[in-house]
Amino acid sequence: MICHSLGVEFEFASLVTSEQLAYTYANSGLKVTSSIGYGSSTPPGYDALIEYDRAFRQPPKDCPAHRNMLEAKTRVLSEDEWKPIVRVLLDGIVRSGAKLDTRAVFHLTLGLPGAAYEPRIIRNLMEIVYQYEEVIYALVEPISAMYNMSSVPILGRAMTALRLADDQSIPGAVASWGRVRGLNITNACDSTNPRIEIRYHHGTLDYERITAWKSMWCGILDVAYSDIEVTVKRPRIPNLSALDDLLEIAGVSNHEAILFRQDYRPNEKYRLSGNVIAERFLRGNGIRLPVTEQTGV
């Protein structure tokens, strides 16, 4: 098992400002600061940053008082730091009365030690996700921000270019991958901080759910780092058998597997079509599409 470095971002609508929310952590043991800007990194010496999120233009329709559209992000964390920092950060957000709607997302960042020099790892990761991406989408709720392309499937020109690239061409193919894909690998070959970002998940402030998601992706990354070379296979149809195979590959605990199985509703999701952006945008806004292929168990 590799030593994972981690980071998280949560989007939510708040009754209070970023400055006010950051102040509530004064006696929590967490060092939290705020920013009135967007896109900043957590500054040195702090555990988390709370800033305004420009992706939210208006408050949730059912919560007009939640006018502050915020994003909380952690610094780079070790596995041992995950629980004491992420749990306290989430508890503070929940206590502040934060609300979520279908525009909110949760992003997970994983460090890639040595990945800049191991093209095989990047290829392995891409092939695992390619095979199980529809299973992954069936684990999360549709996000109405799809019109902003916040979680685009990996299928398409970028994936073809990466498959065709030789080892020397991998960094160029990775750099042109596109950061808004569900699996964002644009920084996987960064010489100082190689990392990936997992963007599939809908907004959530549920610590157990977030931790199970983290465990699954750390397990997938462990397989990508292993000595095996992942062979190219057809995408799996998102039934329960495919989910069980993915969870076995990721090595998640029995408790986490139960959480995933409870949330897994392949019959309520639809297979990806050629026009994936339009389809997922319509799904995220409650417009039902015909099922093109049986996805039940």
CSV table of C-alpha atoms in Angstrom, one decimal:
chain,number,residue,atom,x,y,z
A,1,MET,CA,0.0,0.0,0.0
A,2,ILE,CA,1.4,3.4,-0.9
A,3,CYS,CA,1.5,6.3,1.5
A,4,HIS,CA,-1.4,8.6,0.5
A,5,SER,CA,-1.5,12.3,0.7
A,6,LEU,CA,-5.0,13.7,0.6
A,7,GLY,CA,-7.0,16.9,0.2
A,8,VAL,CA,-10.7,17.7,0.0
A,9,GLU,CA,-13.0,20.5,-1.1
A,10,PHE,CA,-16.7,20.9,-0.1
A,11,GLU,CA,-19.2,23.3,-1.7
A,12,PHE,CA,-22.2,24.5,0.2
A,13,ALA,CA,-24.6,27.4,0.8
A,14,SER,CA,-24.2,29.2,4.1
A,15,LEU,CA,-26.1,31.7,6.3
A,16,VAL,CA,-22.8,33.2,7.4
A,17,THR,CA,-19.8,34.7,5.6
A,18,SER,CA,-16.5,32.9,5.0
A,19,GLU,CA,-14.9,35.1,7.7
A,20,GLN,CA,-17.6,34.3,10.2
A,21,LEU,CA,-17.5,30.6,9.6
A,22,ALA,CA,-13.7,30.5,9.9
A,23,TYR,CA,-13.9,32.3,13.2
A,24,THR,CA,-16.1,29.6,14.7
A,25,TYR,CA,-13.1,27.2,14.6
A,26,ALA,CA,-11.1,29.4,17.0
A,27,ASN,CA,-11.4,26.9,19.9
A,28,SER,CA,-11.7,23.7,17.8
A,29,GLY,CA,-8.0,23.0,17.5
A,30,LEU,CA,-8.1,23.5,13.8
A,31,LYS,CA,-6.4,26.5,12.2
A,32,VAL,CA,-8.9,27.8,9.6
A,33,THR,CA,-8.6,31.0,7.6
A,34,SER,CA,-10.9,32.7,5.1
A,35,SER,CA,-10.7,34.5,1.8
A,36,ILE,CA,-13.0,36.8,-0.1
A,37,GLY,CA,-11.5,35.5,-3.4
A,38,TYR,CA,-11.8,32.2,-5.3
A,39,GLY,CA,-9.3,29.6,-6.3
A,40,SER,CA,-6.7,30.1,-3.6
A,41,SER,CA,-4.7,27.4,-1.9
A,42,THR,CA,-4.8,26.8,1.8
A,43,PRO,CA,-2.0,29.1,3.0
A,44,PRO,CA,1.0,27.7,5.0
A,45,GLY,CA,0.3,27.2,8.7
A,46,TYR,CA,-3.4,26.6,8.3
A,47,ASP,CA,-5.4,23.4,8.1
A,48,ALA,CA,-8.2,24.7,6.0
A,49,LEU,CA,-9.4,27.7,3.9
A,50,ILE,CA,-13.0,28.9,3.5
A,51,GLU,CA,-13.6,31.0,0.4
A,52,TYR,CA,-16.4,32.1,-1.8
A,53,ASP,CA,-17.4,29.8,-4.7
A,54,ARG,CA,-18.1,31.6,-8.0
A,55,ALA,CA,-19.8,28.5,-9.4
A,56,PHE,CA,-22.9,29.4,-7.3
A,57,ARG,CA,-24.7,32.4,-8.8
A,58,GLN,CA,-27.8,32.3,-6.6
A,59,PRO,CA,-28.8,30.8,-3.3
A,60,PRO,CA,-30.7,27.5,-3.3
A,61,LYS,CA,-34.3,28.1,-4.3
A,62,ASP,CA,-35.7,26.5,-1.1
A,63,CYS,CA,-33.2,28.4,1.1
A,64,PRO,CA,-33.0,32.0,-0.1
A,65,ALA,CA,-31.4,33.1,3.2
A,66,HIS,CA,-28.3,31.1,2.5
A,67,ARG,CA,-26.8,33.8,0.3
A,68,ASN,CA,-23.1,32.9,0.9
A,69,MET,CA,-21.9,30.3,-1.5
A,70,LEU,CA,-18.8,28.9,0.1
A,71,GLU,CA,-16.1,26.3,-0.5
A,72,ALA,CA,-14.0,24.8,2.2
A,73,LYS,CA,-10.7,23.1,1.3
A,74,THR,CA,-8.0,21.5,3.4
A,75,ARG,CA,-4.3,21.6,3.1
A,76,VAL,CA,-2.5,18.4,2.0
A,77,LEU,CA,-3.2,15.7,4.7
A,78,SER,CA,-1.7,12.5,5.6
A,79,GLU,CA,-3.9,9.4,6.3
A,80,ASP,CA,-3.4,10.0,10.1
A,81,GLU,CA,-4.5,13.6,9.8
A,82,TRP,CA,-7.7,12.7,7.8
A,83,LYS,CA,-10.1,12.1,10.7
A,84,PRO,CA,-9.1,14.8,13.2
A,85,ILE,CA,-9.1,17.5,10.5
A,86,VAL,CA,-11.9,16.5,8.1
A,87,ARG,CA,-14.3,15.5,10.8
A,88,VAL,CA,-13.9,18.7,12.8
A,89,LEU,CA,-14.1,20.8,9.6
A,90,LEU,CA,-17.4,19.1,8.5
A,91,ASP,CA,-18.9,19.3,12.0
A,92,GLY,CA,-18.4,23.1,12.0
A,93,ILE,CA,-19.9,23.5,8.5
A,94,VAL,CA,-23.0,21.4,9.5
A,95,ARG,CA,-23.4,23.3,12.8
A,96,SER,CA,-23.4,26.5,10.9
A,97,GLY,CA,-26.6,25.4,9.1
A,98,ALA,CA,-25.1,24.8,5.7
A,99,LYS,CA,-27.4,23.7,2.9
A,100,LEU,CA,-26.7,21.7,-0.3
A,101,ASP,CA,-28.4,21.6,-3.6
A,102,THR,CA,-27.7,19.8,-6.9
A,103,ARG,CA,-25.1,22.4,-7.8
A,104,ALA,CA,-22.8,21.4,-5.0
A,105,VAL,CA,-19.9,19.0,-5.4
A,106,PHE,CA,-17.3,17.3,-3.3
A,107,HIS,CA,-13.8,16.9,-4.7
A,108,LEU,CA,-11.0,14.6,-3.5
A,109,THR,CA,-7.4,15.1,-4.3
A,110,LEU,CA,-4.8,12.3,-4.0
A,111,GLY,CA,-1.0,12.7,-4.3
A,112,LEU,CA,0.9,10.5,-6.7
A,113,PRO,CA,4.4,9.9,-5.3
A,114,GLY,CA,6.6,9.1,-8.3
A,115,ALA,CA,3.8,9.1,-10.9
A,116,ALA,CA,5.6,11.7,-13.0
A,117,TYR,CA,8.2,9.0,-13.7
A,118,GLU,CA,5.9,6.1,-14.0
A,119,PRO,CA,3.6,6.3,-17.1
A,120,ARG,CA,2.4,2.8,-16.4
A,121,ILE,CA,0.7,4.0,-13.2
A,122,ILE,CA,-1.2,6.7,-15.1
A,123,ARG,CA,-2.3,4.2,-17.8
A,124,ASN,CA,-3.4,1.7,-15.1
A,125,LEU,CA,-5.5,4.3,-13.3
A,126,MET,CA,-7.1,5.4,-16.5
A,127,GLU,CA,-8.0,1.8,-17.6
A,128,ILE,CA,-9.5,1.0,-14.2
A,129,VAL,CA,-11.7,4.0,-14.3
A,130,TYR,CA,-12.6,3.4,-17.9
A,131,GLN,CA,-13.8,0.0,-17.1
A,132,TYR,CA,-15.8,1.0,-14.0
A,133,GLU,CA,-16.8,4.6,-14.8
A,134,GLU,CA,-20.5,3.9,-15.3
A,135,VAL,CA,-20.5,2.0,-12.0
A,136,ILE,CA,-18.9,5.1,-10.3
A,137,TYR,CA,-21.6,7.4,-11.8
A,138,ALA,CA,-24.3,5.0,-10.5
A,139,LEU,CA,-22.9,5.6,-6.9
A,140,VAL,CA,-23.4,9.4,-7.1
A,141,GLU,CA,-26.4,11.7,-7.6
A,142,PRO,CA,-26.6,13.7,-10.9
A,143,ILE,CA,-25.2,17.2,-10.5
A,144,SER,CA,-27.1,20.0,-12.2
A,145,ALA,CA,-23.8,21.9,-12.7
A,146,MET,CA,-23.1,19.5,-15.6
A,147,TYR,CA,-23.7,22.5,-17.9
A,148,ASN,CA,-20.5,23.8,-16.5
A,149,MET,CA,-18.9,20.4,-17.3
A,150,SER,CA,-17.8,19.9,-13.7
A,151,SER,CA,-17.6,16.0,-13.9
A,152,VAL,CA,-17.2,14.9,-17.5
A,153,PRO,CA,-16.7,11.2,-18.4
A,154,ILE,CA,-13.1,10.2,-19.4
A,155,LEU,CA,-14.3,8.7,-22.7
A,156,GLY,CA,-13.3,10.7,-25.8
A,157,ARG,CA,-10.4,12.2,-27.6
A,158,ALA,CA,-8.3,12.9,-24.5
A,159,MET,CA,-8.4,9.2,-23.5
A,160,THR,CA,-7.6,8.0,-27.0
A,161,ALA,CA,-4.6,10.4,-27.1
A,162,LEU,CA,-3.3,9.0,-23.8
A,163,ARG,CA,-3.7,5.4,-24.9
A,164,LEU,CA,-1.7,6.2,-28.1
A,165,ALA,CA,1.0,8.2,-26.4
A,166,ASP,CA,4.5,6.6,-25.8
A,167,ASP,CA,6.2,7.0,-22.4
A,168,GLN,CA,7.9,10.3,-23.5
A,169,SER,CA,4.6,11.8,-24.8
A,170,ILE,CA,2.6,11.0,-21.6
A,171,PRO,CA,3.2,14.4,-19.9
A,172,GLY,CA,1.8,16.2,-23.0
A,173,ALA,CA,-1.2,13.9,-23.2
A,174,VAL,CA,-1.9,14.3,-19.5
A,175,ALA,CA,-1.6,18.1,-19.6
A,176,SER,CA,-4.2,18.3,-22.3
A,177,TRP,CA,-6.6,15.9,-20.5
A,178,GLY,CA,-9.0,18.6,-19.2
A,179,ARG,CA,-9.4,19.4,-15.5
A,180,VAL,CA,-13.2,19.1,-15.5
A,181,ARG,CA,-13.3,15.4,-16.1
A,182,GLY,CA,-14.5,13.2,-13.3
A,183,LEU,CA,-11.0,11.8,-13.1
A,184,ASN,CA,-8.8,14.9,-13.5
A,185,ILE,CA,-5.2,13.9,-14.2
A,186,THR,CA,-3.9,17.2,-15.6
A,187,ASN,CA,-1.4,17.5,-12.7
A,188,ALA,CA,-0.4,13.8,-12.6
A,189,CYS,CA,3.0,14.6,-14.2
A,190,ASP,CA,3.7,17.7,-12.2
A,191,SER,CA,7.4,17.6,-11.3
A,192,THR,CA,6.9,19.0,-7.8
A,193,ASN,CA,3.4,17.9,-6.7
A,194,PRO,CA,2.0,15.1,-8.9
A,195,ARG,CA,-1.7,14.5,-8.0
A,196,ILE,CA,-5.1,13.6,-9.3
A,197,GLU,CA,-8.5,15.0,-8.5
A,198,ILE,CA,-11.7,13.0,-8.2
A,199,ARG,CA,-14.6,15.1,-9.3
A,200,TYR,CA,-17.5,12.6,-9.7
A,201,HIS,CA,-19.2,13.1,-6.4
A,202,HIS,CA,-22.2,15.2,-5.6
A,203,GLY,CA,-22.2,17.6,-2.7
A,204,THR,CA,-22.2,16.0,0.7
A,205,LEU,CA,-21.2,16.8,4.3
A,206,ASP,CA,-21.5,13.2,5.5
A,207,TYR,CA,-18.2,12.2,7.1
A,208,GLU,CA,-18.8,8.4,6.8
A,209,ARG,CA,-19.7,8.7,3.1
A,210,ILE,CA,-16.8,10.9,2.4
A,211,THR,CA,-14.4,8.6,4.2
A,212,ALA,CA,-15.7,5.6,2.3
A,213,TRP,CA,-15.3,7.4,-1.0
A,214,LYS,CA,-11.7,8.2,0.0
A,215,SER,CA,-11.0,4.6,0.9
A,216,MET,CA,-12.3,3.4,-2.4
A,217,TRP,CA,-10.1,5.7,-4.4
A,218,CYS,CA,-7.0,5.1,-2.3
A,219,GLY,CA,-7.6,1.4,-3.0
A,220,ILE,CA,-8.0,2.0,-6.8
A,221,LEU,CA,-4.7,4.0,-6.7
A,222,ASP,CA,-3.0,1.2,-4.8
A,223,VAL,CA,-3.9,-1.2,-7.7
A,224,ALA,CA,-2.6,1.3,-10.3
A,225,TYR,CA,0.7,1.4,-8.4
A,226,SER,CA,1.0,-2.4,-8.2
A,227,ASP,CA,3.2,-4.5,-10.4
A,228,ILE,CA,0.4,-5.7,-12.6
A,229,GLU,CA,-0.4,-4.0,-15.9
A,230,VAL,CA,-4.2,-3.4,-16.1
A,231,THR,CA,-5.5,-4.8,-19.4
A,232,VAL,CA,-8.0,-2.9,-21.5
A,233,LYS,CA,-11.5,-4.2,-21.1
A,234,ARG,CA,-15.0,-3.1,-22.2
A,235,PRO,CA,-16.8,-0.8,-19.7
A,236,ARG,CA,-18.8,-2.7,-17.2
A,237,ILE,CA,-22.6,-2.4,-17.1
A,238,PRO,CA,-23.5,-0.9,-13.7
A,239,ASN,CA,-25.2,-3.8,-12.0
A,240,LEU,CA,-24.5,-5.1,-8.5
A,241,SER,CA,-22.0,-7.7,-9.7
A,242,ALA,CA,-19.9,-4.9,-11.2
A,243,LEU,CA,-20.1,-2.8,-8.0
A,244,ASP,CA,-19.0,-5.8,-5.9
A,245,ASP,CA,-16.0,-6.3,-8.3
A,246,LEU,CA,-15.0,-2.6,-8.1
A,247,LEU,CA,-15.2,-2.7,-4.3
A,248,GLU,CA,-13.2,-5.9,-4.1
A,249,ILE,CA,-10.5,-4.3,-6.4
A,250,ALA,CA,-10.5,-1.2,-4.1
A,251,GLY,CA,-10.3,-3.4,-0.9
A,252,VAL,CA,-12.9,-1.4,1.0
A,253,SER,CA,-14.1,-2.5,4.4
A,254,ASN,CA,-17.3,-4.5,4.9
A,255,HIS,CA,-18.9,-1.4,6.6
A,256,GLU,CA,-17.9,0.9,3.6
A,257,ALA,CA,-19.2,-1.7,1.1
A,258,ILE,CA,-22.6,-1.7,2.9
A,259,LEU,CA,-22.7,2.1,2.6
A,260,PHE,CA,-22.0,1.9,-1.1
A,261,ARG,CA,-24.6,-0.8,-1.8
A,262,GLN,CA,-27.2,1.3,0.0
A,263,ASP,CA,-26.5,4.2,-2.3
A,264,TYR,CA,-26.2,2.2,-5.5
A,265,ARG,CA,-29.2,2.6,-7.8
A,266,PRO,CA,-28.2,1.5,-11.3
A,267,ASN,CA,-31.8,1.4,-12.5
A,268,GLU,CA,-32.2,5.1,-11.7
A,269,LYS,CA,-29.1,6.1,-13.7
A,270,TYR,CA,-28.7,6.0,-17.4
A,271,ARG,CA,-25.9,4.7,-19.6
A,272,LEU,CA,-23.6,7.3,-21.2
A,273,SER,CA,-24.5,8.3,-24.7
A,274,GLY,CA,-22.3,9.9,-27.3
A,275,ASN,CA,-23.6,13.4,-26.3
A,276,VAL,CA,-22.6,12.9,-22.6
A,277,ILE,CA,-22.6,16.5,-21.6
A,278,ALA,CA,-26.2,17.2,-22.8
A,279,GLU,CA,-27.4,13.9,-21.4
A,280,ARG,CA,-26.0,14.4,-17.9
A,281,PHE,CA,-27.2,18.0,-17.9
A,282,LEU,CA,-30.7,16.9,-18.6
A,283,ARG,CA,-30.5,14.1,-16.0
A,284,GLY,CA,-29.2,16.6,-13.4
A,285,ASN,CA,-32.2,18.8,-14.0
A,286,GLY,CA,-34.8,16.1,-13.6
A,287,ILE,CA,-35.5,15.4,-17.3
A,288,ARG,CA,-35.9,11.7,-17.7
A,289,LEU,CA,-34.3,9.9,-20.7
A,290,PRO,CA,-35.2,6.5,-22.1
A,291,VAL,CA,-33.0,3.6,-20.9
A,292,THR,CA,-31.0,2.4,-23.9
A,293,GLU,CA,-29.7,-0.8,-22.3
A,294,GLN,CA,-30.8,-2.9,-19.4
A,295,THR,CA,-28.7,-2.0,-16.3
A,296,GLY,CA,-30.6,-3.8,-13.6
A,297,VAL,CA,-29.4,-6.7,-11.5
